[in-house]
PDB file of C-alpha atoms in Angstrom:
ATOM      1  CA  ASN T   1       0.000   0.000   0.000  1.00 88.00           C
ATOM      2  CA  THR T   2       2.214   2.782  -1.295  1.00 97.00           C
ATOM      3  CA  VAL T   3       1.126   6.348  -2.051  1.00 98.00           C
ATOM      4  CA  LEU T   4       3.049   8.687  -4.345  1.00 98.00           C
ATOM      5  CA  ASP T   5       2.563  12.412  -3.700  1.00 98.00           C
ATOM      6  CA  LEU T   6       3.701  14.568  -6.633  1.00 98.00           C
ATOM      7  CA  GLY T   7       4.451  18.034  -5.328  1.00 96.00           C
ATOM      8  CA  SER T   8       4.172  16.924  -1.715  1.00 97.00           C
ATOM      9  CA  GLY T   9       4.980  20.330  -0.226  1.00 96.00           C
ATOM     10  CA  ASN T  10       5.189  20.059   3.560  1.00 95.00           C
ATOM     11  CA  GLY T  11       3.866  16.492   3.357  1.00 96.00           C
ATOM     12  CA  ARG T  12       0.468  17.139   4.937  1.00 96.00           C
ATOM     13  CA  ASN T  13      -1.528  14.846   2.613  1.00 97.00           C
ATOM     14  CA  ILE T  14       0.787  11.862   2.702  1.00 97.00           C
ATOM     15  CA  LEU T  15       1.404  12.313   6.447  1.00 97.00           C
ATOM     16  CA  PHE T  16      -2.353  12.170   7.024  1.00 97.00           C
ATOM     17  CA  LEU T  17      -2.638   8.974   4.972  1.00 97.00           C
ATOM     18  CA  ALA T  18       0.286   7.356   6.794  1.00 97.00           C
ATOM     19  CA  ASN T  19      -1.084   8.248  10.220  1.00 96.00           C
ATOM     20  CA  GLU T  20      -4.721   7.355   9.519  1.00 96.00           C
ATOM     21  CA  PHE T  21      -4.402   4.410   7.132  1.00 96.00           C
ATOM     22  CA  LYS T  22      -0.878   3.097   7.809  1.00 96.00           C
ATOM     23  CA  VAL T  23       0.245   3.472   4.192  1.00 97.00           C
ATOM     24  CA  LYS T  24       3.825   3.760   2.995  1.00 98.00           C
ATOM     25  CA  GLY T  25       4.603   6.727   0.848  1.00 97.00           C
ATOM     26  CA  ILE T  26       6.949   8.695  -1.330  1.00 98.00           C
ATOM     27  CA  GLY T  27       6.796  12.453  -1.763  1.00 98.00           C
ATOM     28  CA  PHE T  28       8.478  14.536  -4.469  1.00 98.00           C
ATOM     29  CA  ASP T  29       8.866  18.288  -4.237  1.00 97.00           C
ATOM     30  CA  ILE T  30      11.249  20.828  -5.773  1.00 96.00           C
ATOM     31  CA  SER T  31      11.615  22.826  -2.559  1.00 96.00           C
ATOM     32  CA  ASP T  32      14.501  21.976  -0.222  1.00 96.00           C
ATOM     33  CA  VAL T  33      12.622  23.653   2.620  1.00 97.00           C
ATOM     34  CA  ALA T  34       9.445  21.626   2.023  1.00 97.00           C
ATOM     35  CA  VAL T  35      11.346  18.338   1.783  1.00 97.00           C
ATOM     36  CA  SER T  36      13.255  19.129   4.983  1.00 97.00           C
ATOM     37  CA  GLN T  37      10.017  19.972   6.830  1.00 97.00           C
ATOM     38  CA  SER T  38       8.364  16.800   5.529  1.00 97.00           C
ATOM     39  CA  LYS T  39      11.234  14.587   6.652  1.00 97.00           C
ATOM     40  CA  LYS T  40      11.095  16.040  10.177  1.00 97.00           C
ATOM     41  CA  LYS T  41       7.340  15.536  10.461  1.00 97.00           C
ATOM     42  CA  ALA T  42       7.603  11.981   9.073  1.00 97.00           C
ATOM     43  CA  GLU T  43      10.111  10.639  11.588  1.00 96.00           C
ATOM     44  CA  GLY T  44       9.104   7.103  12.544  1.00 96.00           C
ATOM     45  CA  LEU T  45       6.672   6.757   9.626  1.00 97.00           C
ATOM     46  CA  PRO T  46       7.261   4.651   6.488  1.00 98.00           C
ATOM     47  CA  LEU T  47       7.572   7.765   4.322  1.00 98.00           C
ATOM     48  CA  GLU T  48      10.374   9.110   2.204  1.00 97.00           C
ATOM     49  CA  PHE T  49      10.695  12.518   0.610  1.00 98.00           C
ATOM     50  CA  HIS T  50      12.900  13.533  -2.291  1.00 97.00           C
ATOM     51  CA  ARG T  51      13.795  16.916  -3.728  1.00 97.00           C
ATOM     52  CA  ARG T  52      13.148  16.615  -7.441  1.00 97.00           C
ATOM     53  CA  SER T  53      10.950  17.729 -10.296  1.00 95.00           C
ATOM     54  CA  ILE T  54       7.981  15.600 -11.270  1.00 97.00           C
ATOM     55  CA  SER T  55       8.977  15.746 -14.941  1.00 95.00           C
ATOM     56  CA  GLY T  56      10.808  12.812 -16.488  1.00 94.00           C
ATOM     57  CA  ASP T  57      11.066   9.242 -15.237  1.00 96.00           C
ATOM     58  CA  LEU T  58       9.643   8.690 -11.757  1.00 96.00           C
ATOM     59  CA  CYS T  59      12.265   6.039 -10.797  1.00 93.00           C
ATOM     60  CA  ILE T  60       9.652   3.914  -9.053  1.00 96.00           C
ATOM     61  CA  PRO T  61       9.008   0.238  -9.920  1.00 97.00           C
ATOM     62  CA  ASP T  62       6.146  -0.718 -12.232  1.00 97.00           C
ATOM     63  CA  ARG T  63       2.794  -1.349 -10.546  1.00 97.00           C
ATOM     64  CA  SER T  64       4.119  -0.529  -7.086  1.00 97.00           C
ATOM     65  CA  VAL T  65       1.782   2.334  -6.114  1.00 98.00           C
ATOM     66  CA  MET T  66      -1.907   2.171  -5.156  1.00 98.00           C
ATOM     67  CA  LEU T  67      -2.583   5.924  -5.099  1.00 98.00           C
ATOM     68  CA  VAL T  68      -0.983   8.923  -6.800  1.00 98.00           C
ATOM     69  CA  LEU T  69      -1.721  12.479  -5.680  1.00 98.00           C
ATOM     70  CA  ASP T  70      -1.240  15.351  -8.128  1.00 98.00           C
ATOM     71  CA  MET T  71      -2.667  18.259  -6.199  1.00 96.00           C
ATOM     72  CA  MET T  72      -2.006  21.565  -7.941  1.00 96.00           C
ATOM     73  CA  THR T  73       1.380  20.484  -9.301  1.00 96.00           C
ATOM     74  CA  SER T  74       1.509  19.313 -12.914  1.00 97.00           C
ATOM     75  CA  HIS T  75      -0.042  22.484 -14.348  1.00 96.00           C
ATOM     76  CA  TYR T  76       3.532  23.899 -14.387  1.00 96.00           C
ATOM     77  CA  LEU T  77       4.663  21.255 -16.885  1.00 97.00           C
ATOM     78  CA  SER T  78       4.725  21.603 -20.655  1.00 97.00           C
ATOM     79  CA  HIS T  79       2.297  19.522 -22.719  1.00 97.00           C
ATOM     80  CA  GLU T  80       5.014  16.988 -23.514  1.00 97.00           C
ATOM     81  CA  GLU T  81       5.992  16.752 -19.838  1.00 97.00           C
ATOM     82  CA  ARG T  82       2.323  16.288 -18.797  1.00 97.00           C
ATOM     83  CA  GLU T  83       1.974  13.430 -21.299  1.00 97.00           C
ATOM     84  CA  LYS T  84       5.171  11.803 -19.990  1.00 97.00           C
ATOM     85  CA  LEU T  85       3.944  12.201 -16.400  1.00 98.00           C
ATOM     86  CA  ARG T  86       0.544  10.674 -17.242  1.00 98.00           C
ATOM     87  CA  ASN T  87       2.313   7.685 -18.810  1.00 97.00           C
ATOM     88  CA  GLU T  88       4.659   7.337 -15.844  1.00 98.00           C
ATOM     89  CA  ILE T  89       1.719   7.438 -13.424  1.00 98.00           C
ATOM     90  CA  ASP T  90       0.052   4.701 -15.478  1.00 97.00           C
ATOM     91  CA  ARG T  91       3.264   2.649 -15.325  1.00 97.00           C
ATOM     92  CA  VAL T  92       3.742   2.898 -11.546  1.00 98.00           C
ATOM     93  CA  LEU T  93       0.068   2.449 -10.569  1.00 98.00           C
ATOM     94  CA  GLU T  94      -1.145  -1.047  -9.871  1.00 97.00           C
ATOM     95  CA  PRO T  95      -4.306  -2.116 -11.754  1.00 97.00           C
ATOM     96  CA  GLY T  96      -7.302  -0.717  -9.883  1.00 97.00           C
ATOM     97  CA  GLY T  97      -5.112   2.031  -8.399  1.00 98.00           C
ATOM     98  CA  PHE T  98      -6.212   5.661  -8.356  1.00 98.00           C
ATOM     99  CA  LEU T  99      -4.897   9.037  -9.401  1.00 98.00           C
ATOM    100  CA  PHE T 100      -6.389  11.913  -7.414  1.00 98.00           C
ATOM    101  CA  PHE T 101      -5.901  15.008  -9.570  1.00 98.00           C
ATOM    102  CA  LYS T 102      -6.587  18.681  -8.838  1.00 97.00           C
ATOM    103  CA  SER T 103      -5.674  21.686 -10.958  1.00 97.00           C
ATOM    104  CA  PHE T 104      -6.842  25.070 -12.214  1.00 95.00           C
ATOM    105  CA  LEU T 105     -10.095  25.226 -14.172  1.00 96.00           C
ATOM    106  CA  ALA T 106     -10.467  27.649 -17.096  1.00 95.00           C
ATOM    107  CA  GLU T 107     -14.260  27.458 -17.364  1.00 92.00           C
ATOM    108  CA  GLY T 108     -15.955  30.326 -15.561  1.00 88.00           C
ATOM    109  CA  ASP T 109     -12.722  31.610 -13.989  1.00 89.00           C
ATOM    110  CA  LEU T 110     -12.333  35.334 -14.596  1.00 86.00           C
ATOM    111  CA  HIS T 111      -8.702  35.250 -13.408  1.00 88.00           C
ATOM    112  CA  ALA T 112      -7.847  32.513 -15.914  1.00 92.00           C
ATOM    113  CA  GLU T 113      -9.573  34.401 -18.734  1.00 93.00           C
ATOM    114  CA  ARG T 114      -7.598  37.553 -17.910  1.00 93.00           C
ATOM    115  CA  LEU T 115      -4.269  35.733 -17.497  1.00 95.00           C
ATOM    116  CA  LEU T 116      -4.718  33.833 -20.786  1.00 97.00           C
ATOM    117  CA  ARG T 117      -5.543  37.097 -22.564  1.00 97.00           C
ATOM    118  CA  GLU T 118      -2.956  39.391 -20.962  1.00 97.00           C
ATOM    119  CA  HIS T 119      -0.047  36.962 -20.372  1.00 98.00           C
ATOM    120  CA  PRO T 120      -0.301  34.197 -23.013  1.00 98.00           C
ATOM    121  CA  GLY T 121       2.106  31.279 -22.703  1.00 97.00           C
ATOM    122  CA  LYS T 122       4.014  29.477 -25.432  1.00 96.00           C
ATOM    123  CA  GLU T 123       1.527  26.591 -25.588  1.00 97.00           C
ATOM    124  CA  PRO T 124      -2.269  26.600 -26.011  1.00 97.00           C
ATOM    125  CA  HIS T 125      -4.269  27.086 -22.799  1.00 98.00           C
ATOM    126  CA  THR T 126      -1.272  28.444 -20.883  1.00 98.00           C
ATOM    127  CA  TYR T 127      -0.268  31.792 -19.484  1.00 97.00           C
ATOM    128  CA  ILE T 128       2.892  33.132 -17.892  1.00 97.00           C
ATOM    129  CA  HIS T 129       2.109  33.907 -14.264  1.00 95.00           C
ATOM    130  CA  PRO T 130       2.907  37.625 -13.856  1.00 95.00           C
ATOM    131  CA  LYS T 131       4.320  37.312 -10.321  1.00 94.00           C
ATOM    132  CA  ILE T 132       6.311  34.070 -10.493  1.00 93.00           C
ATOM    133  CA  GLY T 133       7.143  34.012 -14.210  1.00 95.00           C
ATOM    134  CA  ALA T 134       6.194  30.343 -14.632  1.00 95.00           C
ATOM    135  CA  GLN T 135       3.983  28.972 -17.374  1.00 96.00           C
ATOM    136  CA  GLU T 136       0.727  27.465 -16.060  1.00 97.00           C
ATOM    137  CA  TYR T 137      -1.813  25.315 -17.870  1.00 98.00           C
ATOM    138  CA  VAL T 138      -5.555  25.616 -17.218  1.00 98.00           C
ATOM    139  CA  TRP T 139      -7.956  22.748 -17.873  1.00 98.00           C
ATOM    140  CA  THR T 140     -11.499  22.445 -19.125  1.00 97.00           C
ATOM    141  CA  GLU T 141     -13.547  19.389 -18.257  1.00 97.00           C
ATOM    142  CA  ASP T 142     -13.493  18.257 -21.891  1.00 98.00           C
ATOM    143  CA  ARG T 143      -9.708  18.564 -22.190  1.00 97.00           C
ATOM    144  CA  LEU T 144      -9.249  16.711 -18.892  1.00 98.00           C
ATOM    145  CA  ARG T 145     -11.515  13.854 -20.028  1.00 98.00           C
ATOM    146  CA  GLU T 146      -9.736  13.619 -23.372  1.00 97.00           C
ATOM    147  CA  PHE T 147      -6.230  13.748 -21.866  1.00 98.00           C
ATOM    148  CA  PHE T 148      -6.729  11.265 -19.027  1.00 98.00           C
ATOM    149  CA  GLY T 149      -9.450   9.161 -20.706  1.00 96.00           C
ATOM    150  CA  LYS T 150      -6.806   7.652 -23.003  1.00 90.00           C
ATOM    151  CA  THR T 151      -5.291   5.855 -20.024  1.00 94.00           C
ATOM    152  CA  PHE T 152      -7.662   6.029 -17.059  1.00 97.00           C
ATOM    153  CA  ILE T 153     -11.311   5.547 -16.227  1.00 97.00           C
ATOM    154  CA  VAL T 154     -12.689   8.929 -15.187  1.00 97.00           C
ATOM    155  CA  ARG T 155     -14.727   8.024 -12.092  1.00 97.00           C
ATOM    156  CA  LYS T 156     -15.748  11.498 -10.917  1.00 97.00           C
ATOM    157  CA  ILE T 157     -15.080  15.129 -11.722  1.00 97.00           C
ATOM    158  CA  TYR T 158     -15.804  17.982  -9.362  1.00 95.00           C
ATOM    159  CA  LYS T 159     -15.551  21.658 -10.301  1.00 94.00           C
ATOM    160  CA  SER T 160     -15.316  24.313  -7.600  1.00 90.00           C
ATOM    161  CA  GLN T 161     -17.877  27.085  -7.569  1.00 80.00           C
ATOM    162  CA  LYS T 162     -17.388  30.431  -9.234  1.00 67.00           C
ATOM    163  CA  HIS T 163     -15.843  32.673  -6.615  1.00 62.00           C
ATOM    164  CA  LEU T 164     -17.112  36.221  -7.088  1.00 58.00           C
ATOM    165  CA  SER T 165     -17.187  39.207  -4.798  1.00 60.00           C
ATOM    166  CA  HIS T 166     -18.969  42.354  -5.988  1.00 61.00           C
ATOM    167  CA  GLY T 167     -18.928  40.994  -9.553  1.00 62.00           C
ATOM    168  CA  LYS T 168     -15.159  40.395  -9.574  1.00 61.00           C
ATOM    169  CA  ALA T 169     -13.234  37.141  -9.293  1.00 55.00           C
ATOM    170  CA  PHE T 170     -11.511  36.760  -5.949  1.00 60.00           C
ATOM    171  CA  ARG T 171     -10.495  33.092  -5.975  1.00 73.00           C
ATOM    172  CA  ARG T 172      -9.393  30.643  -8.646  1.00 86.00           C
ATOM    173  CA  ARG T 173     -11.652  27.833  -9.789  1.00 91.00           C
ATOM    174  CA  THR T 174     -10.321  24.295  -9.621  1.00 94.00           C
ATOM    175  CA  ILE T 175     -11.168  20.947 -11.153  1.00 97.00           C
ATOM    176  CA  THR T 176     -10.727  17.698  -9.243  1.00 97.00           C
ATOM    177  CA  ALA T 177     -10.793  14.268 -10.852  1.00 98.00           C
ATOM    178  CA  TYR T 178     -10.835  10.745  -9.443  1.00 98.00           C
ATOM    179  CA  LEU T 179      -9.146   8.545 -12.055  1.00 98.00           C
ATOM    180  CA  GLU T 180      -8.762   4.766 -11.924  1.00 98.00           C
ATOM    181  CA  LYS T 181      -6.224   2.601 -13.712  1.00 97.00           C
ATOM    182  CA  PRO T 182      -8.262  -0.158 -15.387  1.00 96.00           C
ATOM    183  CA  TRP T 183      -7.870  -3.798 -14.475  1.00 92.00           C
ATOM    184  CA  GLU T 184      -6.300  -5.702 -17.343  1.00 77.00           C
ATOM    185  CA  MET T 185      -8.315  -8.333 -19.117  1.00 55.00           C
ATOM    186  CA  ALA T 186      -6.679 -11.732 -19.694  1.00 51.00           C
TER     187      ALA T 186
END
């Protein structure tokens, strides 16, 4: 019962799963500070944390993970890197395993509309974040279903509400998907 947390940050999600459900886990994050904090909090638990990008090979054995978390992480990747990551997640997940995915939603998000218009990225459906200078991808439900439906069964999609205050956007919309790796037929 191994969980892989892509962009684990301070480890809060995987720490919760280890404490509550006794799972083993691996967390990847690009921040030295986050990885250091996670390691301290995980002392005595079957968790390991590594400072690394989530792009490229995951260096985890085939079919060795029951759950992958991608919570607000892979939207920084290029299209090619997102495809590679999807394929790597498929490789490391055991049949019947799940990918829990959360990212920015373009539909009905006034911030996303403005960022796409005023700060377009190099690839379709991306913008360059004006404060951090990173390219970010925003999803629609249709694009998410098409992208992940090639590999996974889309079990559920949830879209956050439109967050408006006095007619102006004040919070980003997100899309969450529960995706299952199919069982193989003999």
